[in-house]
Tab-separated table of C-alpha atoms in Angstrom:
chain	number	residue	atom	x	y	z
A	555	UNK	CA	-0.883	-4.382	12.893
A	556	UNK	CA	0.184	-7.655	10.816
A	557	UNK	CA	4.117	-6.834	9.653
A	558	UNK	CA	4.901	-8.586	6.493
A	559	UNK	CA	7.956	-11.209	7.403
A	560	UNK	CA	8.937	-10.988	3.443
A	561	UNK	CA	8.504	-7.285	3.176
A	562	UNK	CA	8.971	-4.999	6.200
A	563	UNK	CA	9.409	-0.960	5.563
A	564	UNK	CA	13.424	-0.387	6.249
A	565	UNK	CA	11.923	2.406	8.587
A	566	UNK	CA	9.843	-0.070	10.715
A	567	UNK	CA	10.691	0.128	14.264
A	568	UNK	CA	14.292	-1.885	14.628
A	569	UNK	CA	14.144	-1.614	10.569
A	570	UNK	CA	17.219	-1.196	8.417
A	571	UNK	CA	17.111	2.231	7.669
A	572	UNK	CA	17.183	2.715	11.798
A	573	UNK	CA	14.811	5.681	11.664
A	574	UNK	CA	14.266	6.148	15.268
A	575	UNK	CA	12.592	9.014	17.599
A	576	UNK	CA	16.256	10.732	17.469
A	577	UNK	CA	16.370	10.610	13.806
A	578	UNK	CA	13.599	11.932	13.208
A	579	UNK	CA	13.672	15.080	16.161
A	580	UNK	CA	17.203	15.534	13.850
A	581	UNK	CA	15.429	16.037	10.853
A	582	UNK	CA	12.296	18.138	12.273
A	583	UNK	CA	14.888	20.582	13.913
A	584	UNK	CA	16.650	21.404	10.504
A	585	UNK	CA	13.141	21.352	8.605
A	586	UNK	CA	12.392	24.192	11.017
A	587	UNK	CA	15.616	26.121	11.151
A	588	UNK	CA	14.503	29.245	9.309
A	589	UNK	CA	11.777	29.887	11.102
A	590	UNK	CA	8.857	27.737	10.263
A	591	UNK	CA	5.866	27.226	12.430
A	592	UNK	CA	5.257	23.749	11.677
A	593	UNK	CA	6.882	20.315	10.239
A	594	UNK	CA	6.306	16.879	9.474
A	595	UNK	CA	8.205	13.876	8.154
A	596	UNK	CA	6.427	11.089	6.175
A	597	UNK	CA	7.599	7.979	5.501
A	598	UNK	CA	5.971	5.327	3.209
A	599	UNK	CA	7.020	2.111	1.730
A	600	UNK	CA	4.597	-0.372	-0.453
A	601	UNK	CA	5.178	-3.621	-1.811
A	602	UNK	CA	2.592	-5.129	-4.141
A	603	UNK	CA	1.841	-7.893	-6.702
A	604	UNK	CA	-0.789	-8.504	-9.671
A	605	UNK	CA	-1.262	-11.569	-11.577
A	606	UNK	CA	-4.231	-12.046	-14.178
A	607	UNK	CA	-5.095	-15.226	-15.858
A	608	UNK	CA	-7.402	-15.678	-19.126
A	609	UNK	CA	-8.193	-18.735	-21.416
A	610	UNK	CA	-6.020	-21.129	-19.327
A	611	UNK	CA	-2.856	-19.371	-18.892
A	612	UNK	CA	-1.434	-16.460	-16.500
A	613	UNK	CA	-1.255	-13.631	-18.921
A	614	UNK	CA	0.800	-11.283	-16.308
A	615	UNK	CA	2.467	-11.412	-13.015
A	616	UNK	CA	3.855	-8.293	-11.876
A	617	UNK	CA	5.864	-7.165	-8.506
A	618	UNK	CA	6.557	-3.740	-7.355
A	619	UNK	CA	8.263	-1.844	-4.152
A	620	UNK	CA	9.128	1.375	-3.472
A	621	UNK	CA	10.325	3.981	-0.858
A	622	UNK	CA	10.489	7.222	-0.002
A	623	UNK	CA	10.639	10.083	2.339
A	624	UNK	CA	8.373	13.928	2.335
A	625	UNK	CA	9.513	16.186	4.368
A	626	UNK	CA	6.544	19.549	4.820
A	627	UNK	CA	7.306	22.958	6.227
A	628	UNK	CA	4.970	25.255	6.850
A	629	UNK	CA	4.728	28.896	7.611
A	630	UNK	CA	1.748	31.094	7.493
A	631	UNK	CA	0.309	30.312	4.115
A	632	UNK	CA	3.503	29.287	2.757
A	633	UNK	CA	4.272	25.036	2.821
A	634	UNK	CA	8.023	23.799	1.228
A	635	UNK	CA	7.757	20.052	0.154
A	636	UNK	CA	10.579	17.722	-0.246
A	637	UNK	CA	10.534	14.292	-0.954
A	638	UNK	CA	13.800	11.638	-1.143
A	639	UNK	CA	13.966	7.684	-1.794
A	640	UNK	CA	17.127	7.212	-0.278
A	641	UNK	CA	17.276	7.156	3.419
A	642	UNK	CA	20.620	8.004	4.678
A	643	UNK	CA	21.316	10.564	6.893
A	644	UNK	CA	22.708	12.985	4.316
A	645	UNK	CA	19.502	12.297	1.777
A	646	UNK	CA	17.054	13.305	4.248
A	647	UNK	CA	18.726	16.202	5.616
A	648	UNK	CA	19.161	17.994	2.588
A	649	UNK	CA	15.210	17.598	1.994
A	650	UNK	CA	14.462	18.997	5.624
A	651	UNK	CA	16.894	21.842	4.186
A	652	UNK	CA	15.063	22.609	1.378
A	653	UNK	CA	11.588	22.301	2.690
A	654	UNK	CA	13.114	24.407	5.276
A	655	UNK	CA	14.382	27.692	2.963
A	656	UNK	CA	10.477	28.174	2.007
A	657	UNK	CA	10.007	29.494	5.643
A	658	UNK	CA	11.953	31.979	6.857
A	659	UNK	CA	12.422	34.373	9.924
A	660	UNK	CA	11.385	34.000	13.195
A	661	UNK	CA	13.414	31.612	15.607
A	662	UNK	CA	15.683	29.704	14.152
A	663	UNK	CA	16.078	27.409	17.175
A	664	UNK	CA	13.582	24.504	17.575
A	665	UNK	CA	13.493	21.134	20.147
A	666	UNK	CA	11.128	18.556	19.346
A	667	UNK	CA	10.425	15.980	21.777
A	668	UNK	CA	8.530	13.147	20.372
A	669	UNK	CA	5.991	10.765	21.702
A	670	UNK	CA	5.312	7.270	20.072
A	671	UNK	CA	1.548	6.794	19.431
A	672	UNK	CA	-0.180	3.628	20.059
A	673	UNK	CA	-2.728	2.996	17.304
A	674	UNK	CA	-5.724	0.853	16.902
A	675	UNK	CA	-4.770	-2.838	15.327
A	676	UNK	CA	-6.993	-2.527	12.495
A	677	UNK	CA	-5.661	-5.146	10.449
A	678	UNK	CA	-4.760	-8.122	12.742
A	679	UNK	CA	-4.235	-10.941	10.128
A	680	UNK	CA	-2.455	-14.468	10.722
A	681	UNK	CA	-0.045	-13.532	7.522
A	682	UNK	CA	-1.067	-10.666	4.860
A	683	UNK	CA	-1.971	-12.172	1.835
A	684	UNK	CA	1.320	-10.700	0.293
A	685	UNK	CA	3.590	-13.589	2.116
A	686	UNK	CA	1.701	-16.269	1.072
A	687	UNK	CA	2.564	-18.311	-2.462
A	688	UNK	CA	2.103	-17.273	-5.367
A	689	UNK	CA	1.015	-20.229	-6.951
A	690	UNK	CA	-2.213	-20.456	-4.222
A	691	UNK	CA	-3.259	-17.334	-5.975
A	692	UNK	CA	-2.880	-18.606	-9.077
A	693	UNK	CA	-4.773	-21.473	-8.296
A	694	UNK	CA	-7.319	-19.072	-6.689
A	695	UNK	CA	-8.013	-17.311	-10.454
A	696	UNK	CA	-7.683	-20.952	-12.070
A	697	UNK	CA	-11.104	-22.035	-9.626
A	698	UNK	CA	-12.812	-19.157	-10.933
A	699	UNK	CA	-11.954	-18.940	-14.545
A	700	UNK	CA	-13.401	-22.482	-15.074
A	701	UNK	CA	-16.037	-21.911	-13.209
A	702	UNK	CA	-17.379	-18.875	-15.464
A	703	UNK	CA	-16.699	-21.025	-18.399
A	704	UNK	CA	-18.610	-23.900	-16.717
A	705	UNK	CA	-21.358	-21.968	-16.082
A	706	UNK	CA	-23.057	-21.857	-18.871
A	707	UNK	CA	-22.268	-22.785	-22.782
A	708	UNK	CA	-22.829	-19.452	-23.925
A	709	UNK	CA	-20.135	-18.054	-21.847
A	710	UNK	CA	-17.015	-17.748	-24.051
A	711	UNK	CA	-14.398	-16.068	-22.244
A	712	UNK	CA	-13.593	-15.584	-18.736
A	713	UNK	CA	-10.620	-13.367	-17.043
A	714	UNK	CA	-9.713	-13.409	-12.954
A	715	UNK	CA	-7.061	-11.005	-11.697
A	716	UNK	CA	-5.562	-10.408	-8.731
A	717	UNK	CA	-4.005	-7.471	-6.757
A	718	UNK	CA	-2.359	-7.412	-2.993
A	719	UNK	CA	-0.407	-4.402	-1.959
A	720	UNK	CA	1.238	-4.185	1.748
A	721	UNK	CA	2.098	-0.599	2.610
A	722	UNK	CA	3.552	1.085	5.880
A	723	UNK	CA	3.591	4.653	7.254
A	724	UNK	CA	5.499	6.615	9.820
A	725	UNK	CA	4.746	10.270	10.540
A	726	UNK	CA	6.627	12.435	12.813
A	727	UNK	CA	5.687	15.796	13.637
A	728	UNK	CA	6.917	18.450	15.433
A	729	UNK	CA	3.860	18.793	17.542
A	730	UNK	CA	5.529	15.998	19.288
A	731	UNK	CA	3.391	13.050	17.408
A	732	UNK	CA	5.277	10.001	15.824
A	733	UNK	CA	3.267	7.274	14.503
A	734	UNK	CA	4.187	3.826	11.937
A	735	UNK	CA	1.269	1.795	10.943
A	736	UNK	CA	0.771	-1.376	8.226
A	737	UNK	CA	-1.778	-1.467	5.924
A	738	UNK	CA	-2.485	-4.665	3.703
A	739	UNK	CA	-4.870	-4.809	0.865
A	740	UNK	CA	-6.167	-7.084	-1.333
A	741	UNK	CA	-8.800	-7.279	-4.182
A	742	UNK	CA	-9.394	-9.933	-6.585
A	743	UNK	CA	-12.088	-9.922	-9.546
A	744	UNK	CA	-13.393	-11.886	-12.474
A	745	UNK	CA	-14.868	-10.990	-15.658
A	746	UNK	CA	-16.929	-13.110	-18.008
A	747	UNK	CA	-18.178	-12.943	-21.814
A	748	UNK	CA	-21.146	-14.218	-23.065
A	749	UNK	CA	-21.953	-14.900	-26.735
A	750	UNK	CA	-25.852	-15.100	-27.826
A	751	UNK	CA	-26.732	-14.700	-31.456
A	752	UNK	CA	-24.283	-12.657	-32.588
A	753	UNK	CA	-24.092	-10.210	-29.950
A	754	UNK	CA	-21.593	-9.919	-26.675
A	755	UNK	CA	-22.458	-8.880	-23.214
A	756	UNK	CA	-19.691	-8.727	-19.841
A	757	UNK	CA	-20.684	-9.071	-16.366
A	758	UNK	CA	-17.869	-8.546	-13.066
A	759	UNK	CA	-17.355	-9.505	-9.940
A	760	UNK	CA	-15.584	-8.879	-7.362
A	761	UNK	CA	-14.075	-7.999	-3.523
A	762	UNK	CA	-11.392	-8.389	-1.216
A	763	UNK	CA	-10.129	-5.517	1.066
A	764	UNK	CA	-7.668	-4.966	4.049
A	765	UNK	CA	-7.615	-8.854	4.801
A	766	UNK	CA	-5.946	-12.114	4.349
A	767	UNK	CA	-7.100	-15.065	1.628
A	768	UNK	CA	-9.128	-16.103	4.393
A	769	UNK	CA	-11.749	-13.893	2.715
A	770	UNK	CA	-12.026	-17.013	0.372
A	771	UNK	CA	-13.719	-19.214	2.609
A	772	UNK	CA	-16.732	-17.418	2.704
A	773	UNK	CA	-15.949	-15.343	-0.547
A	774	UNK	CA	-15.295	-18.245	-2.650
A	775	UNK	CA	-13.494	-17.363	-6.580
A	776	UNK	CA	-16.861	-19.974	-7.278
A	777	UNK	CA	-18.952	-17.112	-6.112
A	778	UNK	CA	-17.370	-14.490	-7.835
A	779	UNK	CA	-17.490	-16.381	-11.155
A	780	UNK	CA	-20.926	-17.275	-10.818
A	781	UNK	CA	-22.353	-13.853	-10.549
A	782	UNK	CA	-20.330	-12.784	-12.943
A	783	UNK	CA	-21.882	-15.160	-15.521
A	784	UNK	CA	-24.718	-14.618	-14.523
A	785	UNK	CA	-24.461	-10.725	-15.218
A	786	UNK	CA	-23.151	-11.575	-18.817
């Protein structure tokens, strides 16, 4: 997995929050103090951006994180839910509580013992496009903006945007699985507006996915703008 070095999830292994396999065996035992026959914890944390840019100027640039904790309980057909964005001890143990009182009887007394899972590196990227500078994605939307206007004379307005998101996940479950994984994302797209005899027609482009602006060298915002003239 490619960690972000500007924006790592507090409950990353050695994080902040120091959500470890103790923490979490903690949490699963009171989520299943009344009784339940099954529990999971599920951390998430995502960090994104979005910048657009239209007739020669960026329009919009927009950044975003959050954080947050679920905590599920389930018994027979019954599930409890409880979710928290603050993770101290005493935040996340009254959620386990309350998932908790939606299952009730049975054995109270439950010992998880956890196992780490190893999972496939899916997204092995020199940096994730969220780290690098903003102004080479501006520059990125600037390339394709003029080149949809270039394109042809009867192209009269062109708009590029671009979206990156980097989000992590850790699951622990009292089956004994405990799992964190990174995902990044990225998607940029351009739109263009062509004017013939009075009437208006749009054509898009666009692509990106769980990669880094590498994508660009073969992808080029060129590319993108041309078909997307071409379309309008």
């Amino acid at each position: 997995m490619t960690e972000s070095q500007t924006y790592r999830a507090p409950f990353a292994p050695g994080g902040t929050a120091g959500i470890d396999p103790e923490i979490c065996q903690r949490l699963l035992a009171v989520a299943l103090q009344h009784g339940g026959d099954y529990a999971d914890l599920f951390f998430e944390y995502r960090a994104g951006g979005a910048i657009s840019f239209e007739e020669g100027i960026t329009r919009s640039a927009s950044r975003s994180v959050s954080l947050g904790m679920g905590v599920r309980v389930q018994r027979g057909d019954a599930t409890g839910y409880a979710h928290v964005e603050d993770l101290t001890w005493e935040a996340m143990k009254r959620a386990a509580e309350t998932a908790a009182r939606i299952a009730t009887g049975g054995s109270g007394s439950h010992t998880v013992a956890l196992a780490r899972l190893d999972l496939p590196h899916r997204y092995e990227l020199s940096s994730p496009p969220i780290d690098q500078p903003g102004t080479e994605k501006r520059a990125l939307l600037e390339r394709a903006s003029a080149a949809a206007l270039g394109f042809d004379s009867r192209i009269i307005k062109a708009e590029a945007s671009y979206v990156e998101e980097i989000r992590a996940v850790l699951i622990a479950s009292s089956d004994g699985r405990m799992a964190y994984d990174v995902q990044p994302l990225m998607r940029f797209g351009v739109r263009a507006i062509a004017e013939s005899e009075g009437k208006r027609e749009a054509g898009r482009s666009g692509g990106g996915g769980r990669m880094s602006l590498a994508y660009f060298d073969a992808q080029s915002p060129e590319k993108h703008a041309e078909i997307a003239a071409k379309q309008a």
